[in-house]
Amino acid sequence: MRGSIILWIFLWASWASPAELLRVRAGGHWGFSRLVFDFDRRVLYSTVRLDDGGLRLSFLGAEYRGAEKWGMRDRRVGRVYISQMGETIVATVHIRKPVAPRPYSLEEDGVFKVVVDLYDLLPSDLYLRRGREYLKEGLYEEALAMFQGVLTLYPSYAEARLEVGRTLKMMGDYEGALHSFHQVPASSPAWGEAQAELAMLYRRLGREEVAVESWREVARWARSRFGILGDTLRGLPPSKGDSEGRWGIVTLGYMALLGMGGYGLFRVLRRRRYVPTDAGELRGEHEGTVEPSVIEQVRIRTKRGESKEIIAKELGMSVREVELALRLKGKL
């Protein structure tokens, strides 16, 4: 009985004693860096991302008697600071460049390892820039993939959500575009642009009342965005000069938003619209009704695999005009 009690006390003491941190090391690999914490036995741990891009790891039931600062010769990991808080080790990791951490643990040869793989995180601006370039070139699917890649990394990125809506609108997916524009949060700086896109799209779909309400939201957003006085100075009448200046800014912002869709409307109004009515006209009796530049655009978009319906919507033409342009492209 006495021997059992002594054995139990010995096991309890070894179990209750904290684990010891043996060493910290970092090594570079192809495409990522690996940060490793070695312990003499299993510990509980957690990982928290810091505002400056660094990491904070907490190891419960562990202690360390070595150096408090570790310098790492790695292009992603800078320094690791170790501090002891009771029976918890707190490791603050300073990162040299944006990374995506993937922590996990394993046990090898009696050593418990807490491993953090640090993968390079591409800036969202790079994806947005590439997506906008693809959009200018008419590569809608590639542009959509870039913008959706940004949303995969940053689900609340409002500008990426706005660009997804614009791309879907150009692809002819109006329902998807409406859904994407509505997902832009009101607290985002891109919310006013999203409302302007909604207004233009609702007007294209014939929903005039909803379009007018969207333009009213744009006006309210412009007033709040450019510094119109709110509840703070409600009792004071604004001076005439301040009022004129503020309304001038609001008017300029409103006209700038209107100008987003003005170019397309101008192209539609300046070009003579003509729809052939019989097969004789399709054979070339009115070959001058389609401009050579339009025929070239139709030819390029057809080679990219776009359907006649999408080409007609984007160029402000009818399907029969697109067919006429395809017939005339070999005669120029």
PDB file of C-alpha atoms in Angstrom, residues 21-287:
ATOM      1  CA  LEU A  21      10.544  24.311 -24.570  1.00  0.00           C
ATOM      2  CA  LEU A  22      13.736  22.845 -25.984  1.00  0.00           C
ATOM      3  CA  ARG A  23      14.435  25.085 -28.975  1.00  0.00           C
ATOM      4  CA  VAL A  24      12.949  27.296 -31.695  1.00  0.00           C
ATOM      5  CA  ARG A  25      14.060  27.177 -35.302  1.00  0.00           C
ATOM      6  CA  ALA A  26      12.958  28.415 -38.722  1.00  0.00           C
ATOM      7  CA  GLY A  27      13.871  27.210 -42.181  1.00  0.00           C
ATOM      8  CA  GLY A  28      13.036  28.294 -45.705  1.00  0.00           C
ATOM      9  CA  HIS A  29      11.444  25.909 -48.184  1.00  0.00           C
ATOM     10  CA  TRP A  30      10.291  26.264 -51.781  1.00  0.00           C
ATOM     11  CA  GLY A  31       7.347  28.676 -51.582  1.00  0.00           C
ATOM     12  CA  PHE A  32       7.056  28.778 -47.783  1.00  0.00           C
ATOM     13  CA  SER A  33       8.934  28.953 -44.462  1.00  0.00           C
ATOM     14  CA  ARG A  34       8.614  26.534 -41.543  1.00  0.00           C
ATOM     15  CA  LEU A  35       8.739  27.682 -37.916  1.00  0.00           C
ATOM     16  CA  VAL A  36       9.149  24.855 -35.367  1.00  0.00           C
ATOM     17  CA  PHE A  37       8.845  24.807 -31.554  1.00  0.00           C
ATOM     18  CA  ASP A  38      10.236  21.662 -29.870  1.00  0.00           C
ATOM     19  CA  PHE A  39       8.901  20.470 -26.472  1.00  0.00           C
ATOM     20  CA  ASP A  40       9.864  17.490 -24.354  1.00  0.00           C
ATOM     21  CA  ARG A  41       6.202  16.407 -24.252  1.00  0.00           C
ATOM     22  CA  ARG A  42       2.748  17.329 -25.500  1.00  0.00           C
ATOM     23  CA  VAL A  43       1.322  20.818 -24.843  1.00  0.00           C
ATOM     24  CA  LEU A  44      -1.819  22.733 -25.735  1.00  0.00           C
ATOM     25  CA  TYR A  45      -1.288  25.686 -28.081  1.00  0.00           C
ATOM     26  CA  SER A  46      -3.162  28.444 -29.924  1.00  0.00           C
ATOM     27  CA  THR A  47      -2.295  30.877 -32.729  1.00  0.00           C
ATOM     28  CA  VAL A  48      -3.507  34.489 -33.107  1.00  0.00           C
ATOM     29  CA  ARG A  49      -2.864  36.892 -36.006  1.00  0.00           C
ATOM     30  CA  LEU A  50      -1.667  40.346 -34.927  1.00  0.00           C
ATOM     31  CA  ASP A  51      -2.662  43.657 -36.517  1.00  0.00           C
ATOM     32  CA  ASP A  52       0.871  44.268 -37.822  1.00  0.00           C
ATOM     33  CA  GLY A  53       0.883  40.924 -39.658  1.00  0.00           C
ATOM     34  CA  GLY A  54       2.802  39.002 -36.999  1.00  0.00           C
ATOM     35  CA  LEU A  55       1.775  35.946 -34.989  1.00  0.00           C
ATOM     36  CA  ARG A  56       1.286  35.228 -31.305  1.00  0.00           C
ATOM     37  CA  LEU A  57       1.475  31.627 -30.141  1.00  0.00           C
ATOM     38  CA  SER A  58       0.504  30.543 -26.622  1.00  0.00           C
ATOM     39  CA  PHE A  59       1.643  27.215 -25.140  1.00  0.00           C
ATOM     40  CA  LEU A  60      -0.318  26.162 -22.057  1.00  0.00           C
ATOM     41  CA  GLY A  61       1.504  24.198 -19.357  1.00  0.00           C
ATOM     42  CA  ALA A  62       5.017  24.943 -20.600  1.00  0.00           C
ATOM     43  CA  GLU A  63       8.118  26.776 -19.412  1.00  0.00           C
ATOM     44  CA  TYR A  64      11.395  27.983 -20.894  1.00  0.00           C
ATOM     45  CA  ARG A  65      14.755  28.838 -19.306  1.00  0.00           C
ATOM     46  CA  GLY A  66      16.732  29.982 -22.359  1.00  0.00           C
ATOM     47  CA  ALA A  67      17.085  33.240 -24.290  1.00  0.00           C
ATOM     48  CA  GLU A  68      14.154  35.625 -24.602  1.00  0.00           C
ATOM     49  CA  LYS A  69      14.876  36.648 -28.207  1.00  0.00           C
ATOM     50  CA  TRP A  70      15.675  34.498 -31.225  1.00  0.00           C
ATOM     51  CA  GLY A  71      16.930  36.003 -34.479  1.00  0.00           C
ATOM     52  CA  MET A  72      15.967  34.015 -37.573  1.00  0.00           C
ATOM     53  CA  ARG A  73      17.850  34.000 -40.856  1.00  0.00           C
ATOM     54  CA  ASP A  74      14.765  33.623 -42.966  1.00  0.00           C
ATOM     55  CA  ARG A  75      13.201  35.957 -45.518  1.00  0.00           C
ATOM     56  CA  ARG A  76       9.733  35.554 -43.982  1.00  0.00           C
ATOM     57  CA  VAL A  77      10.466  35.178 -40.253  1.00  0.00           C
ATOM     58  CA  GLY A  78      12.249  38.061 -38.522  1.00  0.00           C
ATOM     59  CA  ARG A  79      12.574  37.572 -34.748  1.00  0.00           C
ATOM     60  CA  VAL A  80      10.810  35.449 -32.149  1.00  0.00           C
ATOM     61  CA  TYR A  81      10.322  36.858 -28.629  1.00  0.00           C
ATOM     62  CA  ILE A  82       9.661  34.381 -25.805  1.00  0.00           C
ATOM     63  CA  SER A  83       7.961  35.423 -22.557  1.00  0.00           C
ATOM     64  CA  GLN A  84       6.774  33.378 -19.577  1.00  0.00           C
ATOM     65  CA  MET A  85       3.362  34.130 -18.058  1.00  0.00           C
ATOM     66  CA  GLY A  86       2.780  31.710 -15.186  1.00  0.00           C
ATOM     67  CA  GLU A  87       2.777  28.253 -16.733  1.00  0.00           C
ATOM     68  CA  THR A  88       2.165  29.598 -20.240  1.00  0.00           C
ATOM     69  CA  ILE A  89       4.788  30.467 -22.839  1.00  0.00           C
ATOM     70  CA  VAL A  90       3.890  33.339 -25.171  1.00  0.00           C
ATOM     71  CA  ALA A  91       5.885  33.529 -28.417  1.00  0.00           C
ATOM     72  CA  THR A  92       5.567  36.704 -30.511  1.00  0.00           C
ATOM     73  CA  VAL A  93       6.731  36.185 -34.090  1.00  0.00           C
ATOM     74  CA  HIS A  94       7.629  39.186 -36.254  1.00  0.00           C
ATOM     75  CA  ILE A  95       6.993  38.536 -39.953  1.00  0.00           C
ATOM     76  CA  ARG A  96       8.961  40.273 -42.712  1.00  0.00           C
ATOM     77  CA  LYS A  97       6.282  39.969 -45.430  1.00  0.00           C
ATOM     78  CA  PRO A  98       2.562  39.077 -45.660  1.00  0.00           C
ATOM     79  CA  VAL A  99       2.044  35.355 -45.084  1.00  0.00           C
ATOM     80  CA  ALA A 100      -0.757  32.862 -44.501  1.00  0.00           C
ATOM     81  CA  PRO A 101       0.015  30.690 -41.408  1.00  0.00           C
ATOM     82  CA  ARG A 102      -0.953  27.005 -41.211  1.00  0.00           C
ATOM     83  CA  PRO A 103      -0.207  25.600 -37.720  1.00  0.00           C
ATOM     84  CA  TYR A 104      -0.194  21.897 -36.841  1.00  0.00           C
ATOM     85  CA  SER A 105       1.575  19.520 -34.445  1.00  0.00           C
ATOM     86  CA  LEU A 106       3.363  16.174 -34.619  1.00  0.00           C
ATOM     87  CA  GLU A 107       5.510  13.925 -32.421  1.00  0.00           C
ATOM     88  CA  GLU A 108       8.862  12.472 -33.488  1.00  0.00           C
ATOM     89  CA  ASP A 109      11.403  10.525 -31.378  1.00  0.00           C
ATOM     90  CA  GLY A 110       9.812  11.603 -28.107  1.00  0.00           C
ATOM     91  CA  VAL A 111       9.798  15.296 -29.074  1.00  0.00           C
ATOM     92  CA  PHE A 112       6.495  17.142 -29.471  1.00  0.00           C
ATOM     93  CA  LYS A 113       6.728  19.664 -32.325  1.00  0.00           C
ATOM     94  CA  VAL A 114       4.431  22.612 -32.946  1.00  0.00           C
ATOM     95  CA  VAL A 115       4.935  23.548 -36.610  1.00  0.00           C
ATOM     96  CA  VAL A 116       3.743  26.709 -38.368  1.00  0.00           C
ATOM     97  CA  ASP A 117       4.072  26.753 -42.160  1.00  0.00           C
ATOM     98  CA  LEU A 118       4.128  30.322 -43.500  1.00  0.00           C
ATOM     99  CA  TYR A 119       3.015  30.663 -47.120  1.00  0.00           C
ATOM    100  CA  ASP A 120       3.436  33.820 -49.177  1.00  0.00           C
ATOM    101  CA  LEU A 121       0.255  35.854 -49.365  1.00  0.00           C
ATOM    102  CA  LEU A 122      -0.143  37.721 -52.655  1.00  0.00           C
ATOM    103  CA  PRO A 123      -1.448  41.288 -52.209  1.00  0.00           C
ATOM    104  CA  SER A 124      -5.066  41.793 -53.152  1.00  0.00           C
ATOM    105  CA  ASP A 125      -4.090  44.805 -55.279  1.00  0.00           C
ATOM    106  CA  LEU A 126      -2.161  42.495 -57.597  1.00  0.00           C
ATOM    107  CA  TYR A 127      -5.241  40.362 -58.211  1.00  0.00           C
ATOM    108  CA  LEU A 128      -7.424  43.431 -58.745  1.00  0.00           C
ATOM    109  CA  ARG A 129      -4.945  44.973 -61.179  1.00  0.00           C
ATOM    110  CA  ARG A 130      -4.697  41.789 -63.218  1.00  0.00           C
ATOM    111  CA  GLY A 131      -8.459  41.367 -63.200  1.00  0.00           C
ATOM    112  CA  ARG A 132      -9.029  44.894 -64.487  1.00  0.00           C
ATOM    113  CA  GLU A 133      -6.479  44.341 -67.244  1.00  0.00           C
ATOM    114  CA  TYR A 134      -8.280  41.157 -68.288  1.00  0.00           C
ATOM    115  CA  LEU A 135     -11.560  43.069 -68.209  1.00  0.00           C
ATOM    116  CA  LYS A 136     -10.212  45.736 -70.581  1.00  0.00           C
ATOM    117  CA  GLU A 137      -9.083  43.024 -72.978  1.00  0.00           C
ATOM    118  CA  GLY A 138     -12.503  41.381 -72.930  1.00  0.00           C
ATOM    119  CA  LEU A 139     -11.296  38.263 -71.076  1.00  0.00           C
ATOM    120  CA  TYR A 140     -14.286  38.127 -68.748  1.00  0.00           C
ATOM    121  CA  GLU A 141     -13.788  34.642 -67.327  1.00  0.00           C
ATOM    122  CA  GLU A 142     -10.140  35.334 -66.467  1.00  0.00           C
ATOM    123  CA  ALA A 143     -11.079  38.649 -64.846  1.00  0.00           C
ATOM    124  CA  LEU A 144     -13.843  36.990 -62.849  1.00  0.00           C
ATOM    125  CA  ALA A 145     -11.376  34.359 -61.607  1.00  0.00           C
ATOM    126  CA  MET A 146      -9.003  37.090 -60.379  1.00  0.00           C
ATOM    127  CA  PHE A 147     -11.732  38.977 -58.498  1.00  0.00           C
ATOM    128  CA  GLN A 148     -13.120  35.800 -56.963  1.00  0.00           C
ATOM    129  CA  GLY A 149      -9.588  34.916 -55.881  1.00  0.00           C
ATOM    130  CA  VAL A 150      -9.472  38.154 -53.887  1.00  0.00           C
ATOM    131  CA  LEU A 151     -12.797  37.298 -52.238  1.00  0.00           C
ATOM    132  CA  THR A 152     -11.459  33.865 -51.340  1.00  0.00           C
ATOM    133  CA  LEU A 153      -8.636  35.490 -49.367  1.00  0.00           C
ATOM    134  CA  TYR A 154     -10.655  38.487 -48.137  1.00  0.00           C
ATOM    135  CA  PRO A 155     -14.426  37.735 -48.147  1.00  0.00           C
ATOM    136  CA  SER A 156     -15.272  41.276 -46.995  1.00  0.00           C
ATOM    137  CA  TYR A 157     -13.226  43.060 -49.707  1.00  0.00           C
ATOM    138  CA  ALA A 158     -15.814  45.516 -51.065  1.00  0.00           C
ATOM    139  CA  GLU A 159     -13.900  46.602 -54.188  1.00  0.00           C
ATOM    140  CA  ALA A 160     -13.531  42.996 -55.318  1.00  0.00           C
ATOM    141  CA  ARG A 161     -17.263  42.461 -54.793  1.00  0.00           C
ATOM    142  CA  LEU A 162     -17.937  45.555 -56.912  1.00  0.00           C
ATOM    143  CA  GLU A 163     -15.657  44.320 -59.710  1.00  0.00           C
ATOM    144  CA  VAL A 164     -17.363  40.905 -59.676  1.00  0.00           C
ATOM    145  CA  GLY A 165     -20.697  42.640 -60.237  1.00  0.00           C
ATOM    146  CA  ARG A 166     -19.331  44.718 -63.116  1.00  0.00           C
ATOM    147  CA  THR A 167     -17.828  41.634 -64.753  1.00  0.00           C
ATOM    148  CA  LEU A 168     -21.050  39.645 -64.445  1.00  0.00           C
ATOM    149  CA  LYS A 169     -22.961  42.575 -65.943  1.00  0.00           C
ATOM    150  CA  MET A 170     -20.658  42.625 -68.967  1.00  0.00           C
ATOM    151  CA  MET A 171     -21.066  38.863 -69.309  1.00  0.00           C
ATOM    152  CA  GLY A 172     -24.858  39.263 -69.404  1.00  0.00           C
ATOM    153  CA  ASP A 173     -25.531  37.679 -65.998  1.00  0.00           C
ATOM    154  CA  TYR A 174     -27.708  40.488 -64.678  1.00  0.00           C
ATOM    155  CA  GLU A 175     -29.137  38.559 -61.729  1.00  0.00           C
ATOM    156  CA  GLY A 176     -25.652  37.670 -60.526  1.00  0.00           C
ATOM    157  CA  ALA A 177     -24.542  41.276 -60.980  1.00  0.00           C
ATOM    158  CA  LEU A 178     -27.483  42.579 -58.933  1.00  0.00           C
ATOM    159  CA  HIS A 179     -26.710  40.098 -56.165  1.00  0.00           C
ATOM    160  CA  SER A 180     -23.048  41.103 -56.108  1.00  0.00           C
ATOM    161  CA  PHE A 181     -23.786  44.846 -56.028  1.00  0.00           C
ATOM    162  CA  HIS A 182     -26.235  44.364 -53.156  1.00  0.00           C
ATOM    163  CA  GLN A 183     -23.520  42.570 -51.149  1.00  0.00           C
ATOM    164  CA  VAL A 184     -21.286  45.667 -51.028  1.00  0.00           C
ATOM    165  CA  PRO A 185     -21.655  46.923 -47.411  1.00  0.00           C
ATOM    166  CA  ALA A 186     -22.968  50.427 -46.773  1.00  0.00           C
ATOM    167  CA  SER A 187     -19.924  51.209 -44.608  1.00  0.00           C
ATOM    168  CA  SER A 188     -17.570  50.675 -47.552  1.00  0.00           C
ATOM    169  CA  PRO A 189     -16.210  53.557 -49.678  1.00  0.00           C
ATOM    170  CA  ALA A 190     -17.319  51.549 -52.734  1.00  0.00           C
ATOM    171  CA  TRP A 191     -20.967  51.526 -51.666  1.00  0.00           C
ATOM    172  CA  GLY A 192     -21.844  54.663 -53.657  1.00  0.00           C
ATOM    173  CA  GLU A 193     -20.389  53.171 -56.843  1.00  0.00           C
ATOM    174  CA  ALA A 194     -22.326  49.962 -56.219  1.00  0.00           C
ATOM    175  CA  GLN A 195     -25.570  51.935 -55.885  1.00  0.00           C
ATOM    176  CA  ALA A 196     -24.809  53.800 -59.121  1.00  0.00           C
ATOM    177  CA  GLU A 197     -24.220  50.472 -60.892  1.00  0.00           C
ATOM    178  CA  LEU A 198     -27.515  49.200 -59.485  1.00  0.00           C
ATOM    179  CA  ALA A 199     -29.339  52.290 -60.737  1.00  0.00           C
ATOM    180  CA  MET A 200     -27.982  51.903 -64.281  1.00  0.00           C
ATOM    181  CA  LEU A 201     -28.671  48.177 -64.319  1.00  0.00           C
ATOM    182  CA  TYR A 202     -32.218  48.560 -62.999  1.00  0.00           C
ATOM    183  CA  ARG A 203     -32.889  51.163 -65.682  1.00  0.00           C
ATOM    184  CA  ARG A 204     -31.579  48.794 -68.355  1.00  0.00           C
ATOM    185  CA  LEU A 205     -33.970  46.148 -67.034  1.00  0.00           C
ATOM    186  CA  GLY A 206     -36.898  48.587 -67.174  1.00  0.00           C
ATOM    187  CA  ARG A 207     -37.352  48.955 -63.410  1.00  0.00           C
ATOM    188  CA  GLU A 208     -37.475  52.737 -63.362  1.00  0.00           C
ATOM    189  CA  GLU A 209     -38.827  53.171 -59.812  1.00  0.00           C
ATOM    190  CA  VAL A 210     -36.057  51.085 -58.273  1.00  0.00           C
ATOM    191  CA  ALA A 211     -33.493  52.920 -60.415  1.00  0.00           C
ATOM    192  CA  VAL A 212     -34.707  56.299 -59.147  1.00  0.00           C
ATOM    193  CA  GLU A 213     -34.484  55.102 -55.542  1.00  0.00           C
ATOM    194  CA  SER A 214     -30.932  53.886 -56.154  1.00  0.00           C
ATOM    195  CA  TRP A 215     -29.963  57.312 -57.506  1.00  0.00           C
ATOM    196  CA  ARG A 216     -31.430  58.866 -54.357  1.00  0.00           C
ATOM    197  CA  GLU A 217     -29.204  56.585 -52.307  1.00  0.00           C
ATOM    198  CA  VAL A 218     -26.250  57.784 -54.368  1.00  0.00           C
ATOM    199  CA  ALA A 219     -27.160  61.402 -53.602  1.00  0.00           C
ATOM    200  CA  ARG A 220     -27.437  60.655 -49.865  1.00  0.00           C
ATOM    201  CA  TRP A 221     -24.110  58.844 -49.953  1.00  0.00           C
ATOM    202  CA  ALA A 222     -22.459  61.784 -51.740  1.00  0.00           C
ATOM    203  CA  ARG A 223     -23.803  64.237 -49.150  1.00  0.00           C
ATOM    204  CA  SER A 224     -22.446  62.193 -46.247  1.00  0.00           C
ATOM    205  CA  ARG A 225     -19.215  61.337 -48.057  1.00  0.00           C
ATOM    206  CA  PHE A 226     -18.246  64.926 -48.909  1.00  0.00           C
ATOM    207  CA  GLY A 227     -18.858  66.472 -45.512  1.00  0.00           C
ATOM    208  CA  ILE A 228     -22.427  67.756 -45.346  1.00  0.00           C
ATOM    209  CA  LEU A 229     -23.244  68.873 -41.777  1.00  0.00           C
ATOM    210  CA  GLY A 230     -25.107  66.298 -39.729  1.00  0.00           C
ATOM    211  CA  ASP A 231     -26.622  66.141 -36.240  1.00  0.00           C
ATOM    212  CA  THR A 232     -23.642  67.842 -34.583  1.00  0.00           C
ATOM    213  CA  LEU A 233     -24.484  71.316 -35.909  1.00  0.00           C
ATOM    214  CA  ARG A 234     -28.134  70.839 -36.733  1.00  0.00           C
ATOM    215  CA  GLY A 235     -29.230  74.016 -34.940  1.00  0.00           C
ATOM    216  CA  LEU A 236     -26.864  76.310 -36.839  1.00  0.00           C
ATOM    217  CA  PRO A 237     -27.862  77.529 -40.307  1.00  0.00           C
ATOM    218  CA  PRO A 238     -25.039  76.932 -42.808  1.00  0.00           C
ATOM    219  CA  SER A 239     -23.505  79.944 -44.461  1.00  0.00           C
ATOM    220  CA  LYS A 240     -24.277  80.659 -48.081  1.00  0.00           C
ATOM    221  CA  GLY A 241     -20.693  80.082 -49.252  1.00  0.00           C
ATOM    222  CA  ASP A 242     -20.376  76.776 -47.419  1.00  0.00           C
ATOM    223  CA  SER A 243     -23.710  75.587 -48.747  1.00  0.00           C
ATOM    224  CA  GLU A 244     -22.816  76.454 -52.334  1.00  0.00           C
ATOM    225  CA  GLY A 245     -19.417  74.766 -52.018  1.00  0.00           C
ATOM    226  CA  ARG A 246     -20.879  71.599 -50.552  1.00  0.00           C
ATOM    227  CA  TRP A 247     -23.614  71.364 -53.143  1.00  0.00           C
ATOM    228  CA  GLY A 248     -21.015  71.948 -55.856  1.00  0.00           C
ATOM    229  CA  ILE A 249     -19.048  68.941 -54.604  1.00  0.00           C
ATOM    230  CA  VAL A 250     -22.231  66.866 -54.454  1.00  0.00           C
ATOM    231  CA  THR A 251     -23.141  67.879 -58.009  1.00  0.00           C
ATOM    232  CA  LEU A 252     -19.681  67.009 -59.318  1.00  0.00           C
ATOM    233  CA  GLY A 253     -19.776  63.632 -57.609  1.00  0.00           C
ATOM    234  CA  TYR A 254     -23.255  62.953 -58.956  1.00  0.00           C
ATOM    235  CA  MET A 255     -22.223  63.898 -62.504  1.00  0.00           C
ATOM    236  CA  ALA A 256     -19.107  61.721 -62.253  1.00  0.00           C
ATOM    237  CA  LEU A 257     -21.225  58.724 -61.313  1.00  0.00           C
ATOM    238  CA  LEU A 258     -23.628  59.474 -64.149  1.00  0.00           C
ATOM    239  CA  GLY A 259     -20.718  59.585 -66.546  1.00  0.00           C
ATOM    240  CA  MET A 260     -19.912  55.919 -65.873  1.00  0.00           C
ATOM    241  CA  GLY A 261     -22.658  54.858 -68.195  1.00  0.00           C
ATOM    242  CA  GLY A 262     -22.718  57.917 -70.395  1.00  0.00           C
ATOM    243  CA  TYR A 263     -20.206  56.663 -72.920  1.00  0.00           C
ATOM    244  CA  GLY A 264     -22.213  53.584 -73.782  1.00  0.00           C
ATOM    245  CA  LEU A 265     -25.386  55.645 -74.145  1.00  0.00           C
ATOM    246  CA  PHE A 266     -23.544  58.135 -76.375  1.00  0.00           C
ATOM    247  CA  ARG A 267     -22.373  55.352 -78.682  1.00  0.00           C
ATOM    248  CA  VAL A 268     -25.888  54.013 -79.021  1.00  0.00           C
ATOM    249  CA  LEU A 269     -27.415  57.423 -79.798  1.00  0.00           C
ATOM    250  CA  ARG A 270     -24.778  58.573 -82.292  1.00  0.00           C
ATOM    251  CA  ARG A 271     -24.949  55.455 -84.451  1.00  0.00           C
ATOM    252  CA  ARG A 272     -27.801  54.950 -86.896  1.00  0.00           C
ATOM    253  CA  ARG A 273     -29.791  51.952 -85.860  1.00  0.00           C
ATOM    254  CA  TYR A 274     -30.925  49.776 -88.748  1.00  0.00           C
ATOM    255  CA  VAL A 275     -32.426  46.301 -88.678  1.00  0.00           C
ATOM    256  CA  PRO A 276     -32.565  44.423 -92.029  1.00  0.00           C
ATOM    257  CA  THR A 277     -36.018  43.143 -92.892  1.00  0.00           C
ATOM    258  CA  ASP A 278     -35.423  40.619 -95.667  1.00  0.00           C
ATOM    259  CA  ALA A 279     -32.805  38.333 -97.134  1.00  0.00           C
ATOM    260  CA  GLY A 280     -31.963  40.802 -99.909  1.00  0.00           C
ATOM    261  CA  GLU A 281     -30.864  43.416 -97.404  1.00  0.00           C
ATOM    262  CA  LEU A 282     -28.757  40.803 -95.597  1.00  0.00           C
ATOM    263  CA  ARG A 283     -26.994  40.077 -98.901  1.00  0.00           C
ATOM    264  CA  GLY A 284     -25.542  43.572 -98.996  1.00  0.00           C
ATOM    265  CA  GLU A 285     -28.048  46.147-100.274  1.00  0.00           C
ATOM    266  CA  HIS A 286     -27.404  48.245 -97.161  1.00  0.00           C
ATOM    267  CA  GLU A 287     -23.806  47.458 -96.420  1.00  0.00           C
TER     268      GLU A 287
END
